[in-house]
Each structure stands twice: as structure tokens, then as C-alpha cells.
Amino acid sequence: MRKSHRYGKPSFKVPNQLILDGSLSFSARRMGVALYGHHNPFGACRKSLKQLAALASCTITTARKALDELESSGYITRCRHYRYDEKLNRLVYDQYTYHCDLKFDGGYTLIPRDLFGHALKNSTFVLCLYLYLRAGNGTRAFPSLNRISKELWMAISTACRALKALTGTGIILAQLCIKANKAHSNNSYFFLCVSSVTAHTAQSAPFNVGRVLFTLLPSLCW
């Protein structure tokens, strides 16, 4: 099976529909990403509820609710397993197998696997997924706050806090865009920590990273 990469990093496919599905809570979308990031080539993921809760950075109760949401929306199918307990002399419940829908009818987005290593809130995690989606094959996304709010079913204030959190972790760089007539345009969000190949391509449009970070982050959400 060919491994997928984004920005020179091991990555996995996530359905665009899952990222943009406003009927799902942020915790359910994050749980869905955890399942899609850990299934086998046939779409099956067999992990305990405790393991899934750790991957999605949530409690077991929240993980159970998130799995119910994902199954009712058709993203996963749960298959119950049993094992024989010698002490009880009977069959007992074993771990579930979660089968992910791999049709990707609405397209997919490659998500770097190291995103799981960042301590992000659910809303911040989902917004990061959205920026990867809007960046496409490039390293820059420039959606407006209104568009983010509308497509993610997220309050603008929540989106502002999430963007500031992402800049604080070093995942993205926010650049304020002002037109020649001094009117504000959509902010640009550049993904950092990319491979040397992507970094070399970005040299065609250089900018002072240290200066931008210092001067633009306070004006992130004007």
C-alpha cells in the first residue's frame, strides 16, 4: 500500500464531508479523524474505548457519544466481538472493530499524522483540518472569518481563539492582508514546519517571518 505524504510528512486521508459536517460536534469530528488515521488498508480500526479517547484527547464518556454520532451519520460501522472467559466459563464482550467509510464521495484532504502530537482543543483541531482543506496542495489558505464560521458551524469568536491557538503552537503563520487602497482583505494562513522541498518552493515569494509574527499576530482578528 502506497503511503501518503503532505509537506514531506506521513499523512492520511480524511473525508472533506467529515470536516465540514455541521451536524457533528467538534469532538465527534476529531474522533472521526482519529479513526481514519489509525485504520488498516481495509478501513478497519480495532481499538479499545480508552485508546480512542486518548487519541481524540477526550473522556471515555465523550468518546462514546462521539462514536454514536459518527455511526448515526454513516461515517463508521461498529462490529461487536466476543471472547471466551475461562473464569466465567462463558462468552464476554471484547473490543469493537470500527469500519470507516472509504468511498470519499465529497473528496478528501491529506492530514499530516503529527497533528495528533499537538495539544489542541477540539474547535482548534477542527479549524486546523479546515485550513488544510482550503490550502489544497499548497501551503497557504485564505478563508475569511465569516466563511470559516459558516462552513464549520463555528462562532466567529471561537474561530478567533482557535486561530490564535494555532499560531501559538507554531502550526500556522497568520499574515494580515491590506490592499493598495488600505482596505482589509482576507488574512492569509501559512503552514509552517514543512519539508525542505516545500520551503524551497516558497522562496519565490519571500517575507520576513520574524517580523510578520511580531507585527501581525496582535491584529489577527480585527
JSON list of C-alpha atoms in Angstrom, two decimals:
[
{"chain": "A", "resi": 1, "resn": "MET", "atom": "CA", "xyz": [0.00, 0.00, 0.00]},
{"chain": "A", "resi": 2, "resn": "ARG", "atom": "CA", "xyz": [1.46, 3.38, -1.04]},
{"chain": "A", "resi": 3, "resn": "LYS", "atom": "CA", "xyz": [1.94, 5.78, 1.84]},
{"chain": "A", "resi": 4, "resn": "SER", "atom": "CA", "xyz": [0.57, 9.31, 1.52]},
{"chain": "A", "resi": 5, "resn": "HIS", "atom": "CA", "xyz": [2.62, 12.38, 2.35]},
{"chain": "A", "resi": 6, "resn": "ARG", "atom": "CA", "xyz": [1.90, 16.07, 2.79]},
{"chain": "A", "resi": 7, "resn": "TYR", "atom": "CA", "xyz": [4.70, 18.61, 3.17]},
{"chain": "A", "resi": 8, "resn": "GLY", "atom": "CA", "xyz": [7.11, 15.68, 3.31]},
{"chain": "A", "resi": 9, "resn": "LYS", "atom": "CA", "xyz": [5.33, 14.18, 6.33]},
{"chain": "A", "resi": 10, "resn": "PRO", "atom": "CA", "xyz": [3.42, 10.87, 6.67]},
{"chain": "A", "resi": 11, "resn": "SER", "atom": "CA", "xyz": [-0.24, 11.71, 6.18]},
{"chain": "A", "resi": 12, "resn": "PHE", "atom": "CA", "xyz": [-3.65, 10.06, 5.92]},
{"chain": "A", "resi": 13, "resn": "LYS", "atom": "CA", "xyz": [-6.91, 10.75, 4.12]},
{"chain": "A", "resi": 14, "resn": "VAL", "atom": "CA", "xyz": [-9.88, 12.39, 5.86]},
{"chain": "A", "resi": 15, "resn": "PRO", "atom": "CA", "xyz": [-13.22, 12.89, 4.07]},
{"chain": "A", "resi": 16, "resn": "ASN", "atom": "CA", "xyz": [-13.98, 16.54, 3.36]},
{"chain": "A", "resi": 17, "resn": "GLN", "atom": "CA", "xyz": [-17.56, 15.86, 4.34]},
{"chain": "A", "resi": 18, "resn": "LEU", "atom": "CA", "xyz": [-16.45, 14.85, 7.84]},
{"chain": "A", "resi": 19, "resn": "ILE", "atom": "CA", "xyz": [-14.55, 18.11, 8.32]},
{"chain": "A", "resi": 20, "resn": "LEU", "atom": "CA", "xyz": [-17.46, 20.26, 7.12]},
{"chain": "A", "resi": 21, "resn": "ASP", "atom": "CA", "xyz": [-20.35, 18.30, 8.67]},
{"chain": "A", "resi": 22, "resn": "GLY", "atom": "CA", "xyz": [-22.10, 20.77, 10.95]},
{"chain": "A", "resi": 23, "resn": "SER", "atom": "CA", "xyz": [-24.40, 18.06, 12.30]},
{"chain": "A", "resi": 24, "resn": "LEU", "atom": "CA", "xyz": [-21.41, 16.59, 14.16]},
{"chain": "A", "resi": 25, "resn": "SER", "atom": "CA", "xyz": [-19.91, 18.07, 17.29]},
{"chain": "A", "resi": 26, "resn": "PHE", "atom": "CA", "xyz": [-16.25, 19.11, 17.23]},
{"chain": "A", "resi": 27, "resn": "SER", "atom": "CA", "xyz": [-15.39, 16.14, 19.46]},
{"chain": "A", "resi": 28, "resn": "ALA", "atom": "CA", "xyz": [-17.12, 13.75, 17.03]},
{"chain": "A", "resi": 29, "resn": "ARG", "atom": "CA", "xyz": [-15.20, 15.17, 14.07]},
{"chain": "A", "resi": 30, "resn": "ARG", "atom": "CA", "xyz": [-11.95, 14.79, 15.98]},
{"chain": "A", "resi": 31, "resn": "MET", "atom": "CA", "xyz": [-12.84, 11.21, 16.89]},
{"chain": "A", "resi": 32, "resn": "GLY", "atom": "CA", "xyz": [-13.57, 10.54, 13.22]},
{"chain": "A", "resi": 33, "resn": "VAL", "atom": "CA", "xyz": [-10.12, 11.84, 12.29]},
{"chain": "A", "resi": 34, "resn": "ALA", "atom": "CA", "xyz": [-8.57, 9.56, 14.92]},
{"chain": "A", "resi": 35, "resn": "LEU", "atom": "CA", "xyz": [-10.32, 6.55, 13.38]},
{"chain": "A", "resi": 36, "resn": "TYR", "atom": "CA", "xyz": [-9.38, 7.48, 9.81]},
{"chain": "A", "resi": 37, "resn": "GLY", "atom": "CA", "xyz": [-5.81, 7.97, 10.93]},
{"chain": "A", "resi": 38, "resn": "HIS", "atom": "CA", "xyz": [-5.50, 4.53, 12.50]},
{"chain": "A", "resi": 39, "resn": "HIS", "atom": "CA", "xyz": [-7.46, 2.12, 10.30]},
{"chain": "A", "resi": 40, "resn": "ASN", "atom": "CA", "xyz": [-5.88, -0.66, 8.25]},
{"chain": "A", "resi": 41, "resn": "PRO", "atom": "CA", "xyz": [-5.92, -0.74, 4.41]},
{"chain": "A", "resi": 42, "resn": "PHE", "atom": "CA", "xyz": [-9.44, -2.19, 4.54]},
{"chain": "A", "resi": 43, "resn": "GLY", "atom": "CA", "xyz": [-10.80, 0.62, 6.70]},
{"chain": "A", "resi": 44, "resn": "ALA", "atom": "CA", "xyz": [-10.99, -1.39, 9.93]},
{"chain": "A", "resi": 45, "resn": "CYS", "atom": "CA", "xyz": [-9.76, 0.03, 13.24]},
{"chain": "A", "resi": 46, "resn": "ARG", "atom": "CA", "xyz": [-9.80, -2.16, 16.34]},
{"chain": "A", "resi": 47, "resn": "LYS", "atom": "CA", "xyz": [-9.00, -0.23, 19.49]},
{"chain": "A", "resi": 48, "resn": "SER", "atom": "CA", "xyz": [-10.47, -0.03, 22.97]},
{"chain": "A", "resi": 49, "resn": "LEU", "atom": "CA", "xyz": [-12.66, 2.87, 24.01]},
{"chain": "A", "resi": 50, "resn": "LYS", "atom": "CA", "xyz": [-9.87, 4.02, 26.32]},
{"chain": "A", "resi": 51, "resn": "GLN", "atom": "CA", "xyz": [-7.35, 4.05, 23.47]},
{"chain": "A", "resi": 52, "resn": "LEU", "atom": "CA", "xyz": [-9.71, 6.01, 21.21]},
{"chain": "A", "resi": 53, "resn": "ALA", "atom": "CA", "xyz": [-10.41, 8.52, 23.97]},
{"chain": "A", "resi": 54, "resn": "ALA", "atom": "CA", "xyz": [-6.66, 9.08, 24.35]},
{"chain": "A", "resi": 55, "resn": "LEU", "atom": "CA", "xyz": [-6.22, 9.56, 20.59]},
{"chain": "A", "resi": 56, "resn": "ALA", "atom": "CA", "xyz": [-9.06, 12.08, 20.46]},
{"chain": "A", "resi": 57, "resn": "SER", "atom": "CA", "xyz": [-7.99, 13.81, 23.72]},
{"chain": "A", "resi": 58, "resn": "CYS", "atom": "CA", "xyz": [-11.37, 13.37, 25.39]},
{"chain": "A", "resi": 59, "resn": "THR", "atom": "CA", "xyz": [-13.03, 11.44, 28.20]},
{"chain": "A", "resi": 60, "resn": "ILE", "atom": "CA", "xyz": [-14.44, 7.95, 27.70]},
{"chain": "A", "resi": 61, "resn": "THR", "atom": "CA", "xyz": [-17.98, 9.34, 28.05]},
{"chain": "A", "resi": 62, "resn": "THR", "atom": "CA", "xyz": [-17.33, 11.92, 25.33]},
{"chain": "A", "resi": 63, "resn": "ALA", "atom": "CA", "xyz": [-15.70, 9.25, 23.15]},
{"chain": "A", "resi": 64, "resn": "ARG", "atom": "CA", "xyz": [-18.77, 7.04, 23.43]},
{"chain": "A", "resi": 65, "resn": "LYS", "atom": "CA", "xyz": [-21.07, 9.90, 22.43]},
{"chain": "A", "resi": 66, "resn": "ALA", "atom": "CA", "xyz": [-18.78, 10.83, 19.54]},
{"chain": "A", "resi": 67, "resn": "LEU", "atom": "CA", "xyz": [-18.82, 7.27, 18.20]},
{"chain": "A", "resi": 68, "resn": "ASP", "atom": "CA", "xyz": [-22.62, 7.24, 18.38]},
{"chain": "A", "resi": 69, "resn": "GLU", "atom": "CA", "xyz": [-22.71, 10.45, 16.33]},
{"chain": "A", "resi": 70, "resn": "LEU", "atom": "CA", "xyz": [-20.32, 9.09, 13.72]},
{"chain": "A", "resi": 71, "resn": "GLU", "atom": "CA", "xyz": [-22.24, 5.84, 13.34]},
{"chain": "A", "resi": 72, "resn": "SER", "atom": "CA", "xyz": [-25.63, 7.53, 13.07]},
{"chain": "A", "resi": 73, "resn": "SER", "atom": "CA", "xyz": [-24.20, 9.82, 10.35]},
{"chain": "A", "resi": 74, "resn": "GLY", "atom": "CA", "xyz": [-22.82, 6.88, 8.37]},
{"chain": "A", "resi": 75, "resn": "TYR", "atom": "CA", "xyz": [-19.10, 7.53, 8.71]},
{"chain": "A", "resi": 76, "resn": "ILE", "atom": "CA", "xyz": [-18.37, 4.33, 10.62]},
{"chain": "A", "resi": 77, "resn": "THR", "atom": "CA", "xyz": [-19.94, 0.94, 11.31]},
{"chain": "A", "resi": 78, "resn": "ARG", "atom": "CA", "xyz": [-19.33, -0.83, 14.60]},
{"chain": "A", "resi": 79, "resn": "CYS", "atom": "CA", "xyz": [-18.85, -4.58, 14.74]},
{"chain": "A", "resi": 80, "resn": "ARG", "atom": "CA", "xyz": [-19.09, -6.22, 18.17]},
{"chain": "A", "resi": 81, "resn": "HIS", "atom": "CA", "xyz": [-16.73, -9.06, 19.09]},
{"chain": "A", "resi": 82, "resn": "TYR", "atom": "CA", "xyz": [-16.83, -11.67, 21.83]},
{"chain": "A", "resi": 83, "resn": "ARG", "atom": "CA", "xyz": [-14.20, -13.75, 23.58]},
{"chain": "A", "resi": 84, "resn": "TYR", "atom": "CA", "xyz": [-14.38, -16.76, 25.85]},
{"chain": "A", "resi": 85, "resn": "ASP", "atom": "CA", "xyz": [-13.64, -16.08, 29.53]},
{"chain": "A", "resi": 86, "resn": "GLU", "atom": "CA", "xyz": [-12.32, -19.21, 31.25]},
{"chain": "A", "resi": 87, "resn": "LYS", "atom": "CA", "xyz": [-13.05, -17.90, 34.75]},
{"chain": "A", "resi": 88, "resn": "LEU", "atom": "CA", "xyz": [-16.66, -17.07, 33.95]},
{"chain": "A", "resi": 89, "resn": "ASN", "atom": "CA", "xyz": [-16.96, -20.06, 31.62]},
{"chain": "A", "resi": 90, "resn": "ARG", "atom": "CA", "xyz": [-18.90, -18.02, 29.06]},
{"chain": "A", "resi": 91, "resn": "LEU", "atom": "CA", "xyz": [-18.58, -15.52, 26.24]},
{"chain": "A", "resi": 92, "resn": "VAL", "atom": "CA", "xyz": [-17.94, -11.90, 27.21]},
{"chain": "A", "resi": 93, "resn": "TYR", "atom": "CA", "xyz": [-17.73, -8.68, 25.21]},
{"chain": "A", "resi": 94, "resn": "ASP", "atom": "CA", "xyz": [-14.42, -7.86, 23.53]},
{"chain": "A", "resi": 95, "resn": "GLN", "atom": "CA", "xyz": [-13.21, -4.76, 21.70]},
{"chain": "A", "resi": 96, "resn": "TYR", "atom": "CA", "xyz": [-15.26, -3.33, 18.86]},
{"chain": "A", "resi": 97, "resn": "THR", "atom": "CA", "xyz": [-13.97, -3.13, 15.31]},
{"chain": "A", "resi": 98, "resn": "TYR", "atom": "CA", "xyz": [-14.79, 0.21, 13.69]},
{"chain": "A", "resi": 99, "resn": "HIS", "atom": "CA", "xyz": [-15.12, 0.14, 9.90]},
{"chain": "A", "resi": 100, "resn": "CYS", "atom": "CA", "xyz": [-14.58, 3.55, 8.26]},
{"chain": "A", "resi": 101, "resn": "ASP", "atom": "CA", "xyz": [-16.38, 4.53, 5.08]},
{"chain": "A", "resi": 102, "resn": "LEU", "atom": "CA", "xyz": [-13.66, 4.79, 2.42]},
{"chain": "A", "resi": 103, "resn": "LYS", "atom": "CA", "xyz": [-15.76, 6.00, -0.52]},
{"chain": "A", "resi": 104, "resn": "PHE", "atom": "CA", "xyz": [-14.73, 9.66, -0.03]},
{"chain": "A", "resi": 105, "resn": "ASP", "atom": "CA", "xyz": [-17.66, 10.83, -2.15]},
{"chain": "A", "resi": 106, "resn": "GLY", "atom": "CA", "xyz": [-17.03, 14.52, -1.41]},
{"chain": "A", "resi": 107, "resn": "GLY", "atom": "CA", "xyz": [-13.27, 14.27, -1.85]},
{"chain": "A", "resi": 108, "resn": "TYR", "atom": "CA", "xyz": [-10.60, 14.01, 0.83]},
{"chain": "A", "resi": 109, "resn": "THR", "atom": "CA", "xyz": [-7.86, 16.04, 2.48]},
{"chain": "A", "resi": 110, "resn": "LEU", "atom": "CA", "xyz": [-4.41, 14.78, 3.44]},
{"chain": "A", "resi": 111, "resn": "ILE", "atom": "CA", "xyz": [-3.73, 15.43, 7.12]},
{"chain": "A", "resi": 112, "resn": "PRO", "atom": "CA", "xyz": [-0.15, 15.14, 8.50]},
{"chain": "A", "resi": 113, "resn": "ARG", "atom": "CA", "xyz": [-0.02, 12.43, 11.13]},
{"chain": "A", "resi": 114, "resn": "ASP", "atom": "CA", "xyz": [2.00, 14.57, 13.54]},
{"chain": "A", "resi": 115, "resn": "LEU", "atom": "CA", "xyz": [-1.10, 16.73, 14.12]},
{"chain": "A", "resi": 116, "resn": "PHE", "atom": "CA", "xyz": [-2.06, 14.21, 16.82]},
{"chain": "A", "resi": 117, "resn": "GLY", "atom": "CA", "xyz": [1.01, 15.27, 18.78]},
{"chain": "A", "resi": 118, "resn": "HIS", "atom": "CA", "xyz": [-0.28, 18.81, 19.38]},
{"chain": "A", "resi": 119, "resn": "ALA", "atom": "CA", "xyz": [-2.36, 19.59, 22.48]},
{"chain": "A", "resi": 120, "resn": "LEU", "atom": "CA", "xyz": [-5.28, 21.36, 20.81]},
{"chain": "A", "resi": 121, "resn": "LYS", "atom": "CA", "xyz": [-8.86, 21.96, 21.83]},
{"chain": "A", "resi": 122, "resn": "ASN", "atom": "CA", "xyz": [-11.49, 20.28, 19.68]},
{"chain": "A", "resi": 123, "resn": "SER", "atom": "CA", "xyz": [-12.53, 23.52, 17.97]},
{"chain": "A", "resi": 124, "resn": "THR", "atom": "CA", "xyz": [-8.88, 24.40, 17.25]},
{"chain": "A", "resi": 125, "resn": "PHE", "atom": "CA", "xyz": [-8.23, 20.90, 15.90]},
{"chain": "A", "resi": 126, "resn": "VAL", "atom": "CA", "xyz": [-11.22, 21.09, 13.54]},
{"chain": "A", "resi": 127, "resn": "LEU", "atom": "CA", "xyz": [-10.22, 24.56, 12.34]},
{"chain": "A", "resi": 128, "resn": "CYS", "atom": "CA", "xyz": [-6.74, 23.25, 11.56]},
{"chain": "A", "resi": 129, "resn": "LEU", "atom": "CA", "xyz": [-8.33, 20.48, 9.48]},
{"chain": "A", "resi": 130, "resn": "TYR", "atom": "CA", "xyz": [-10.34, 23.12, 7.64]},
{"chain": "A", "resi": 131, "resn": "LEU", "atom": "CA", "xyz": [-7.24, 25.16, 6.83]},
{"chain": "A", "resi": 132, "resn": "TYR", "atom": "CA", "xyz": [-5.56, 22.05, 5.43]},
{"chain": "A", "resi": 133, "resn": "LEU", "atom": "CA", "xyz": [-8.65, 21.51, 3.30]},
{"chain": "A", "resi": 134, "resn": "ARG", "atom": "CA", "xyz": [-8.66, 25.09, 1.99]},
{"chain": "A", "resi": 135, "resn": "ALA", "atom": "CA", "xyz": [-4.90, 25.08, 1.36]},
{"chain": "A", "resi": 136, "resn": "GLY", "atom": "CA", "xyz": [-5.31, 22.23, -1.13]},
{"chain": "A", "resi": 137, "resn": "ASN", "atom": "CA", "xyz": [-1.91, 21.17, -2.43]},
{"chain": "A", "resi": 138, "resn": "GLY", "atom": "CA", "xyz": [-0.29, 24.41, -1.32]},
{"chain": "A", "resi": 139, "resn": "THR", "atom": "CA", "xyz": [0.85, 25.84, 2.00]},
{"chain": "A", "resi": 140, "resn": "ARG", "atom": "CA", "xyz": [-1.46, 28.87, 2.13]},
{"chain": "A", "resi": 141, "resn": "ALA", "atom": "CA", "xyz": [-5.15, 29.20, 2.96]},
{"chain": "A", "resi": 142, "resn": "PHE", "atom": "CA", "xyz": [-7.05, 32.47, 2.99]},
{"chain": "A", "resi": 143, "resn": "PRO", "atom": "CA", "xyz": [-10.68, 31.95, 4.06]},
{"chain": "A", "resi": 144, "resn": "SER", "atom": "CA", "xyz": [-12.50, 34.85, 5.68]},
{"chain": "A", "resi": 145, "resn": "LEU", "atom": "CA", "xyz": [-13.70, 34.61, 9.27]},
{"chain": "A", "resi": 146, "resn": "ASN", "atom": "CA", "xyz": [-17.29, 34.68, 8.03]},
{"chain": "A", "resi": 147, "resn": "ARG", "atom": "CA", "xyz": [-16.63, 31.76, 5.72]},
{"chain": "A", "resi": 148, "resn": "ILE", "atom": "CA", "xyz": [-14.92, 29.79, 8.48]},
{"chain": "A", "resi": 149, "resn": "SER", "atom": "CA", "xyz": [-17.86, 30.44, 10.77]},
{"chain": "A", "resi": 150, "resn": "LYS", "atom": "CA", "xyz": [-20.41, 29.43, 8.13]},
{"chain": "A", "resi": 151, "resn": "GLU", "atom": "CA", "xyz": [-18.72, 26.29, 6.82]},
{"chain": "A", "resi": 152, "resn": "LEU", "atom": "CA", "xyz": [-17.65, 24.90, 10.21]},
{"chain": "A", "resi": 153, "resn": "TRP", "atom": "CA", "xyz": [-20.77, 25.98, 12.11]},
{"chain": "A", "resi": 154, "resn": "MET", "atom": "CA", "xyz": [-18.44, 27.80, 14.49]},
{"chain": "A", "resi": 155, "resn": "ALA", "atom": "CA", "xyz": [-18.90, 31.15, 16.22]},
{"chain": "A", "resi": 156, "resn": "ILE", "atom": "CA", "xyz": [-16.56, 33.89, 14.96]},
{"chain": "A", "resi": 157, "resn": "SER", "atom": "CA", "xyz": [-15.25, 34.43, 18.50]},
{"chain": "A", "resi": 158, "resn": "THR", "atom": "CA", "xyz": [-14.43, 30.71, 18.71]},
{"chain": "A", "resi": 159, "resn": "ALA", "atom": "CA", "xyz": [-12.69, 30.86, 15.33]},
{"chain": "A", "resi": 160, "resn": "CYS", "atom": "CA", "xyz": [-10.57, 33.81, 16.50]},
{"chain": "A", "resi": 161, "resn": "ARG", "atom": "CA", "xyz": [-9.46, 31.97, 19.64]},
{"chain": "A", "resi": 162, "resn": "ALA", "atom": "CA", "xyz": [-8.70, 28.85, 17.60]},
{"chain": "A", "resi": 163, "resn": "LEU", "atom": "CA", "xyz": [-6.58, 30.79, 15.09]},
{"chain": "A", "resi": 164, "resn": "LYS", "atom": "CA", "xyz": [-4.58, 32.40, 17.89]},
{"chain": "A", "resi": 165, "resn": "ALA", "atom": "CA", "xyz": [-4.03, 28.97, 19.44]},
{"chain": "A", "resi": 166, "resn": "LEU", "atom": "CA", "xyz": [-2.77, 27.58, 16.12]},
{"chain": "A", "resi": 167, "resn": "THR", "atom": "CA", "xyz": [-0.29, 30.44, 15.72]},
{"chain": "A", "resi": 168, "resn": "GLY", "atom": "CA", "xyz": [0.86, 29.87, 19.29]},
{"chain": "A", "resi": 169, "resn": "THR", "atom": "CA", "xyz": [1.70, 26.22, 18.57]},
{"chain": "A", "resi": 170, "resn": "GLY", "atom": "CA", "xyz": [3.73, 27.14, 15.50]},
{"chain": "A", "resi": 171, "resn": "ILE", "atom": "CA", "xyz": [1.50, 25.24, 13.08]},
{"chain": "A", "resi": 172, "resn": "ILE", "atom": "CA", "xyz": [0.49, 28.31, 11.07]},
{"chain": "A", "resi": 173, "resn": "LEU", "atom": "CA", "xyz": [1.67, 31.84, 10.45]},
{"chain": "A", "resi": 174, "resn": "ALA", "atom": "CA", "xyz": [-1.06, 34.48, 10.13]},
{"chain": "A", "resi": 175, "resn": "GLN", "atom": "CA", "xyz": [-0.42, 37.34, 7.71]},
{"chain": "A", "resi": 176, "resn": "LEU", "atom": "CA", "xyz": [-2.69, 40.38, 7.64]},
{"chain": "A", "resi": 177, "resn": "CYS", "atom": "CA", "xyz": [-3.56, 41.41, 4.08]},
{"chain": "A", "resi": 178, "resn": "ILE", "atom": "CA", "xyz": [-4.17, 45.08, 3.20]},
{"chain": "A", "resi": 179, "resn": "LYS", "atom": "CA", "xyz": [-4.99, 46.23, -0.33]},
{"chain": "A", "resi": 180, "resn": "ALA", "atom": "CA", "xyz": [-3.39, 49.20, -2.10]},
{"chain": "A", "resi": 181, "resn": "ASN", "atom": "CA", "xyz": [-6.39, 51.34, -1.15]},
{"chain": "A", "resi": 182, "resn": "LYS", "atom": "CA", "xyz": [-5.76, 50.49, 2.54]},
{"chain": "A", "resi": 183, "resn": "ALA", "atom": "CA", "xyz": [-8.85, 48.25, 2.71]},
{"chain": "A", "resi": 184, "resn": "HIS", "atom": "CA", "xyz": [-8.53, 44.98, 4.64]},
{"chain": "A", "resi": 185, "resn": "SER", "atom": "CA", "xyz": [-8.70, 41.70, 2.76]},
{"chain": "A", "resi": 186, "resn": "ASN", "atom": "CA", "xyz": [-8.83, 38.11, 3.99]},
{"chain": "A", "resi": 187, "resn": "ASN", "atom": "CA", "xyz": [-5.97, 37.08, 6.25]},
{"chain": "A", "resi": 188, "resn": "SER", "atom": "CA", "xyz": [-3.53, 34.52, 4.84]},
{"chain": "A", "resi": 189, "resn": "TYR", "atom": "CA", "xyz": [-2.57, 31.48, 6.89]},
{"chain": "A", "resi": 190, "resn": "PHE", "atom": "CA", "xyz": [0.70, 29.77, 6.00]},
{"chain": "A", "resi": 191, "resn": "PHE", "atom": "CA", "xyz": [1.55, 26.29, 7.27]},
{"chain": "A", "resi": 192, "resn": "LEU", "atom": "CA", "xyz": [4.97, 26.12, 8.92]},
{"chain": "A", "resi": 193, "resn": "CYS", "atom": "CA", "xyz": [7.36, 23.22, 9.63]},
{"chain": "A", "resi": 194, "resn": "VAL", "atom": "CA", "xyz": [7.13, 21.97, 6.04]},
{"chain": "A", "resi": 195, "resn": "SER", "atom": "CA", "xyz": [9.64, 19.83, 4.21]},
{"chain": "A", "resi": 196, "resn": "SER", "atom": "CA", "xyz": [12.74, 21.25, 2.54]},
{"chain": "A", "resi": 197, "resn": "VAL", "atom": "CA", "xyz": [11.10, 20.82, -0.90]},
{"chain": "A", "resi": 198, "resn": "THR", "atom": "CA", "xyz": [8.12, 22.96, 0.04]},
{"chain": "A", "resi": 199, "resn": "ALA", "atom": "CA", "xyz": [10.32, 25.51, 1.79]},
{"chain": "A", "resi": 200, "resn": "HIS", "atom": "CA", "xyz": [12.45, 25.84, -1.35]},
{"chain": "A", "resi": 201, "resn": "THR", "atom": "CA", "xyz": [9.34, 26.50, -3.44]},
{"chain": "A", "resi": 202, "resn": "ALA", "atom": "CA", "xyz": [8.22, 29.20, -1.01]},
{"chain": "A", "resi": 203, "resn": "GLN", "atom": "CA", "xyz": [11.41, 31.19, -1.61]},
{"chain": "A", "resi": 204, "resn": "SER", "atom": "CA", "xyz": [9.88, 32.68, -4.76]},
{"chain": "A", "resi": 205, "resn": "ALA", "atom": "CA", "xyz": [7.73, 34.90, -2.50]},
{"chain": "A", "resi": 206, "resn": "PRO", "atom": "CA", "xyz": [9.98, 35.66, 0.49]},
{"chain": "A", "resi": 207, "resn": "PHE", "atom": "CA", "xyz": [8.85, 37.52, 3.57]},
{"chain": "A", "resi": 208, "resn": "ASN", "atom": "CA", "xyz": [10.36, 38.27, 6.95]},
{"chain": "A", "resi": 209, "resn": "VAL", "atom": "CA", "xyz": [8.93, 35.54, 9.18]},
{"chain": "A", "resi": 210, "resn": "GLY", "atom": "CA", "xyz": [10.11, 37.05, 12.45]},
{"chain": "A", "resi": 211, "resn": "ARG", "atom": "CA", "xyz": [8.79, 40.46, 11.56]},
{"chain": "A", "resi": 212, "resn": "VAL", "atom": "CA", "xyz": [5.40, 39.14, 10.41]},
{"chain": "A", "resi": 213, "resn": "LEU", "atom": "CA", "xyz": [4.97, 37.12, 13.57]},
{"chain": "A", "resi": 214, "resn": "PHE", "atom": "CA", "xyz": [5.71, 40.11, 15.74]},
{"chain": "A", "resi": 215, "resn": "THR", "atom": "CA", "xyz": [3.62, 42.70, 13.94]},
{"chain": "A", "resi": 216, "resn": "LEU", "atom": "CA", "xyz": [0.66, 40.72, 12.64]},
{"chain": "A", "resi": 217, "resn": "LEU", "atom": "CA", "xyz": [-0.42, 38.32, 15.36]},
{"chain": "A", "resi": 218, "resn": "PRO", "atom": "CA", "xyz": [-1.91, 41.05, 17.60]},
{"chain": "A", "resi": 219, "resn": "SER", "atom": "CA", "xyz": [-4.10, 42.06, 14.63]},
{"chain": "A", "resi": 220, "resn": "LEU", "atom": "CA", "xyz": [-5.13, 38.50, 13.81]},
{"chain": "A", "resi": 221, "resn": "CYS", "atom": "CA", "xyz": [-8.84, 39.01, 14.43]},
{"chain": "A", "resi": 222, "resn": "TRP", "atom": "CA", "xyz": [-9.63, 42.63, 13.81]}
]
